[in-house]
Amino acid sequence: MNIAIIPARAKSKRIKDKNIVNFLGRPIIHWSILKAKKSKIFSNIIVTTDSKRISRIAKMSGAETPFLRPKNISDGKTGILKVVKHSIKFLEKKKINFKYVCCLFPTAPFINKKILKTALLKLKKEKLDFVFGAIQKDSSLLRSFYSKGDKLKMTNSYFYNYESQKLPKIFVDSGQFYWGTKSAWKNKKKIFCNNSGFIELNKDTYIDINSKKDLKKAIKVAKKNFKKLFKVD
């Protein structure tokens, strides 16, 4: 059995009410819940939140909110591992059996059944701990630098003398979902580990919404490709 856990705390710094912000006439979390439901691969879809308002919206969208998340794991510093682990322990006490857990973000309106199933298959077939979506970035970033006081320091000096065409491809987390085994969620200290894998997503569509600029871009993409991106089967 598979469980979807959607983390949606109340406070957000850069976008007010980020997890329930209006997205095509609905709270953005509605779309993540809808896609999870229509995928038909989850026995339970749980929203973990510290907000009664978000809880009500989640229930109206078809998710379960069997508890309010404790305040001590509802701040911006608490990692996702701790949040998901709390939900898993709650479900285990309720005697709910499951082996795989997908942490699906409330700001992932473009996710679809094919991606979720492909990632789950990779997790199972390759016996990985975690699988997530990633997008490709410009390899020149391997030669990036930062300023520390009045000195410049390379982010990674290893690639300083590499020829541009020989730089390896680089990827970053797409901020859409993390599939993992229940055991890995409970016992691992990092999602990005030697036994993690990823599937590549389209960088122009799967936007990690962290700023108002990101949100505007996502809404523009959604309006332009509504029929394609929001077709649910």
Tab-separated table of C-alpha atoms in Angstrom:
chain	number	residue	atom	x	y	z
A	1	MET	CA	0.000	0.000	0.000
A	2	ASN	CA	1.092	3.568	-0.721
A	3	ILE	CA	0.481	6.688	1.335
A	4	ALA	CA	0.624	10.313	0.180
A	5	ILE	CA	1.634	12.861	2.807
A	6	ILE	CA	1.201	16.527	1.912
A	7	PRO	CA	2.984	18.958	4.276
A	8	ALA	CA	1.175	22.311	4.476
A	9	ARG	CA	2.027	24.502	7.446
A	10	ALA	CA	0.309	27.849	7.943
A	11	LYS	CA	3.065	30.425	7.966
A	12	SER	CA	5.123	31.247	4.889
A	13	LYS	CA	7.624	34.065	4.552
A	14	ARG	CA	7.854	34.983	0.872
A	15	ILE	CA	4.291	34.245	-0.279
A	16	LYS	CA	1.445	34.874	2.159
A	17	ASP	CA	-0.620	31.715	2.703
A	18	LYS	CA	1.552	30.015	0.085
A	19	ASN	CA	0.019	26.561	0.490
A	20	ILE	CA	-3.528	27.794	-0.120
A	21	VAL	CA	-2.821	30.743	-2.398
A	22	ASN	CA	-5.277	31.170	-5.270
A	23	PHE	CA	-4.246	29.147	-8.306
A	24	LEU	CA	-6.679	29.112	-11.213
A	25	GLY	CA	-9.591	29.828	-8.897
A	26	ARG	CA	-8.768	27.158	-6.302
A	27	PRO	CA	-6.382	26.962	-3.322
A	28	ILE	CA	-3.150	25.618	-4.827
A	29	ILE	CA	-3.169	22.612	-2.473
A	30	HIS	CA	-6.429	21.509	-4.107
A	31	TRP	CA	-4.582	20.588	-7.291
A	32	SER	CA	-1.984	18.435	-5.538
A	33	ILE	CA	-4.746	16.591	-3.683
A	34	LEU	CA	-6.774	16.177	-6.863
A	35	LYS	CA	-3.820	14.758	-8.797
A	36	ALA	CA	-3.023	12.360	-5.944
A	37	LYS	CA	-6.642	11.153	-5.856
A	38	LYS	CA	-6.944	10.710	-9.603
A	39	SER	CA	-3.697	8.744	-9.767
A	40	LYS	CA	-5.441	5.948	-7.836
A	41	ILE	CA	-2.157	4.731	-6.384
A	42	PHE	CA	-2.694	5.899	-2.798
A	43	SER	CA	-4.776	4.190	-0.143
A	44	ASN	CA	-4.644	7.355	1.973
A	45	ILE	CA	-3.898	11.008	1.217
A	46	ILE	CA	-2.885	12.785	4.425
A	47	VAL	CA	-2.385	16.520	4.833
A	48	THR	CA	-0.193	17.401	7.792
A	49	THR	CA	-0.831	20.973	8.901
A	50	ASP	CA	-0.897	23.139	11.994
A	51	SER	CA	-3.775	25.209	10.590
A	52	LYS	CA	-7.493	24.528	11.069
A	53	ARG	CA	-8.198	26.619	7.980
A	54	ILE	CA	-5.857	24.568	5.792
A	55	SER	CA	-7.302	21.422	7.343
A	56	ARG	CA	-10.830	22.439	6.281
A	57	ILE	CA	-9.688	23.251	2.739
A	58	ALA	CA	-7.822	19.943	2.485
A	59	LYS	CA	-10.895	17.981	3.582
A	60	MET	CA	-13.068	19.810	1.060
A	61	SER	CA	-10.575	18.814	-1.630
A	62	GLY	CA	-10.769	15.152	-0.630
A	63	ALA	CA	-7.777	14.624	1.662
A	64	GLU	CA	-7.657	13.349	5.230
A	65	THR	CA	-6.495	15.564	8.101
A	66	PRO	CA	-6.615	13.203	11.084
A	67	PHE	CA	-4.485	15.448	13.296
A	68	LEU	CA	-3.123	18.959	13.655
A	69	ARG	CA	0.647	19.031	13.423
A	70	PRO	CA	2.369	20.083	16.676
A	71	LYS	CA	3.732	23.620	16.667
A	72	ASN	CA	7.256	22.440	17.497
A	73	ILE	CA	7.540	20.807	14.054
A	74	SER	CA	5.630	23.495	12.154
A	75	ASP	CA	8.305	26.155	11.802
A	76	GLY	CA	10.527	27.005	8.858
A	77	LYS	CA	13.538	25.268	10.378
A	78	THR	CA	12.024	21.807	10.757
A	79	GLY	CA	13.159	19.461	8.001
A	80	ILE	CA	10.748	17.441	5.878
A	81	LEU	CA	12.083	14.138	7.236
A	82	LYS	CA	10.905	15.004	10.728
A	83	VAL	CA	7.477	16.108	9.484
A	84	VAL	CA	6.891	12.948	7.453
A	85	LYS	CA	8.204	10.724	10.233
A	86	HIS	CA	5.651	12.257	12.623
A	87	SER	CA	2.832	11.388	10.196
A	88	ILE	CA	4.130	7.853	9.713
A	89	LYS	CA	4.206	7.220	13.456
A	90	PHE	CA	0.634	8.504	13.752
A	91	LEU	CA	-0.558	6.181	10.986
A	92	GLU	CA	1.267	3.216	12.465
A	93	LYS	CA	-0.527	3.757	15.770
A	94	LYS	CA	-3.782	3.581	13.823
A	95	LYS	CA	-2.668	0.164	12.498
A	96	ILE	CA	-2.593	1.389	8.894
A	97	ASN	CA	-0.312	-0.826	6.814
A	98	PHE	CA	1.831	0.648	4.050
A	99	LYS	CA	5.310	0.269	2.594
A	100	TYR	CA	5.854	3.317	0.388
A	101	VAL	CA	5.325	6.998	1.195
A	102	CYS	CA	5.160	9.903	-1.243
A	103	CYS	CA	5.730	13.322	0.261
A	104	LEU	CA	3.819	15.431	-2.256
A	105	PHE	CA	4.139	19.169	-1.931
A	106	PRO	CA	1.001	21.356	-1.847
A	107	THR	CA	2.578	23.667	-4.429
A	108	ALA	CA	2.945	20.974	-7.121
A	109	PRO	CA	-0.165	21.579	-9.264
A	110	PHE	CA	1.392	20.146	-12.442
A	111	ILE	CA	2.237	16.711	-11.064
A	112	ASN	CA	0.556	13.797	-12.797
A	113	LYS	CA	-0.106	10.076	-12.575
A	114	LYS	CA	2.619	9.130	-15.064
A	115	ILE	CA	5.355	10.897	-13.109
A	116	LEU	CA	4.210	9.525	-9.763
A	117	LYS	CA	4.027	5.973	-11.117
A	118	THR	CA	7.372	6.226	-12.938
A	119	ALA	CA	9.108	7.401	-9.779
A	120	LEU	CA	7.474	4.672	-7.681
A	121	LEU	CA	8.493	2.002	-10.189
A	122	LYS	CA	12.092	3.236	-10.097
A	123	LEU	CA	12.032	3.159	-6.290
A	124	LYS	CA	10.860	-0.455	-6.284
A	125	LYS	CA	12.819	-1.803	-9.245
A	126	GLU	CA	16.178	-0.352	-8.195
A	127	LYS	CA	15.557	-0.930	-4.475
A	128	LEU	CA	16.288	2.694	-3.628
A	129	ASP	CA	15.560	4.587	-0.420
A	130	PHE	CA	14.233	7.741	-2.124
A	131	VAL	CA	13.292	8.949	-5.602
A	132	PHE	CA	12.435	12.548	-6.440
A	133	GLY	CA	11.962	14.831	-9.425
A	134	ALA	CA	14.873	16.956	-10.626
A	135	ILE	CA	15.466	19.574	-13.300
A	136	GLN	CA	18.648	20.177	-15.275
A	137	LYS	CA	20.650	23.364	-14.787
A	138	ASP	CA	23.417	25.041	-16.763
A	139	SER	CA	26.657	23.122	-16.151
A	140	SER	CA	28.590	26.393	-15.971
A	141	LEU	CA	27.239	26.724	-12.442
A	142	LEU	CA	29.899	24.190	-11.445
A	143	ARG	CA	32.341	27.083	-11.838
A	144	SER	CA	30.280	29.454	-9.719
A	145	PHE	CA	31.783	31.507	-6.919
A	146	TYR	CA	30.669	33.536	-3.946
A	147	SER	CA	31.976	36.529	-2.073
A	148	LYS	CA	33.230	36.168	1.469
A	149	GLY	CA	34.221	39.544	2.802
A	150	ASP	CA	36.515	41.047	0.172
A	151	LYS	CA	37.556	37.668	-1.255
A	152	LEU	CA	36.070	35.505	-3.963
A	153	LYS	CA	35.782	31.791	-3.336
A	154	MET	CA	34.809	29.103	-5.829
A	155	THR	CA	31.861	26.943	-4.878
A	156	ASN	CA	33.733	23.908	-6.176
A	157	SER	CA	37.371	24.433	-7.228
A	158	TYR	CA	37.531	20.867	-8.587
A	159	PHE	CA	35.976	22.025	-11.863
A	160	TYR	CA	38.107	25.158	-12.308
A	161	ASN	CA	40.243	23.749	-15.140
A	162	TYR	CA	37.530	21.664	-16.815
A	163	GLU	CA	36.788	22.354	-20.482
A	164	SER	CA	33.242	23.664	-20.797
A	165	GLN	CA	32.097	20.800	-23.024
A	166	LYS	CA	33.389	18.259	-20.524
A	167	LEU	CA	31.525	19.586	-17.528
A	168	PRO	CA	29.032	16.974	-16.251
A	169	LYS	CA	25.290	17.576	-16.334
A	170	ILE	CA	23.947	19.031	-13.114
A	171	PHE	CA	20.486	18.819	-11.601
A	172	VAL	CA	18.572	20.343	-8.707
A	173	ASP	CA	15.556	19.147	-6.741
A	174	SER	CA	12.358	20.222	-8.518
A	175	GLY	CA	10.427	20.752	-5.265
A	176	GLN	CA	7.509	18.541	-6.369
A	177	PHE	CA	7.655	15.242	-4.449
A	178	TYR	CA	9.806	12.673	-2.649
A	179	TRP	CA	8.958	8.983	-2.881
A	180	GLY	CA	10.548	6.813	-0.206
A	181	THR	CA	10.178	3.527	1.596
A	182	LYS	CA	8.615	3.757	5.027
A	183	SER	CA	11.841	2.399	6.482
A	184	ALA	CA	13.946	5.095	4.814
A	185	TRP	CA	11.658	7.897	6.010
A	186	LYS	CA	11.920	6.587	9.548
A	187	ASN	CA	15.628	5.773	9.646
A	188	LYS	CA	17.580	7.873	7.153
A	189	LYS	CA	19.039	11.239	8.102
A	190	LYS	CA	19.095	12.641	4.563
A	191	ILE	CA	16.939	12.296	1.445
A	192	PHE	CA	19.920	12.998	-0.803
A	193	CYS	CA	22.027	9.940	-0.115
A	194	ASN	CA	23.985	7.275	-2.026
A	195	ASN	CA	20.869	5.151	-2.415
A	196	SER	CA	18.652	7.925	-3.777
A	197	GLY	CA	17.577	8.326	-7.388
A	198	PHE	CA	15.733	10.874	-9.511
A	199	ILE	CA	13.675	11.266	-12.652
A	200	GLU	CA	14.238	14.294	-14.842
A	201	LEU	CA	11.347	16.743	-15.212
A	202	ASN	CA	10.766	19.555	-17.688
A	203	LYS	CA	12.367	22.664	-16.197
A	204	ASP	CA	9.916	24.976	-17.971
A	205	THR	CA	6.861	23.309	-16.441
A	206	TYR	CA	7.784	21.928	-13.041
A	207	ILE	CA	8.449	25.121	-11.144
A	208	ASP	CA	9.586	25.125	-7.530
A	209	ILE	CA	7.295	27.878	-6.210
A	210	ASN	CA	9.262	29.829	-3.609
A	211	SER	CA	8.633	33.441	-4.597
A	212	LYS	CA	5.938	35.653	-6.101
A	213	LYS	CA	7.907	35.569	-9.348
A	214	ASP	CA	7.777	31.752	-9.352
A	215	LEU	CA	4.043	31.845	-8.677
A	216	LYS	CA	3.358	34.253	-11.541
A	217	LYS	CA	5.390	32.046	-13.887
A	218	ALA	CA	3.510	28.916	-12.771
A	219	ILE	CA	0.126	30.585	-13.290
A	220	LYS	CA	1.193	31.711	-16.765
A	221	VAL	CA	2.268	28.151	-17.658
A	222	ALA	CA	-0.990	26.757	-16.236
A	223	LYS	CA	-3.215	29.106	-18.219
A	224	LYS	CA	-1.321	28.459	-21.446
A	225	ASN	CA	-1.401	24.678	-21.113
A	226	PHE	CA	-4.510	24.083	-18.978
A	227	LYS	CA	-6.037	21.212	-20.971
A	228	LYS	CA	-2.729	19.352	-21.213
A	229	LEU	CA	-1.477	19.860	-17.651
A	230	PHE	CA	-4.755	19.465	-15.798
A	231	LYS	CA	-6.161	16.514	-17.673
A	232	VAL	CA	-6.752	13.832	-15.023
A	233	ASP	CA	-7.567	10.230	-15.820
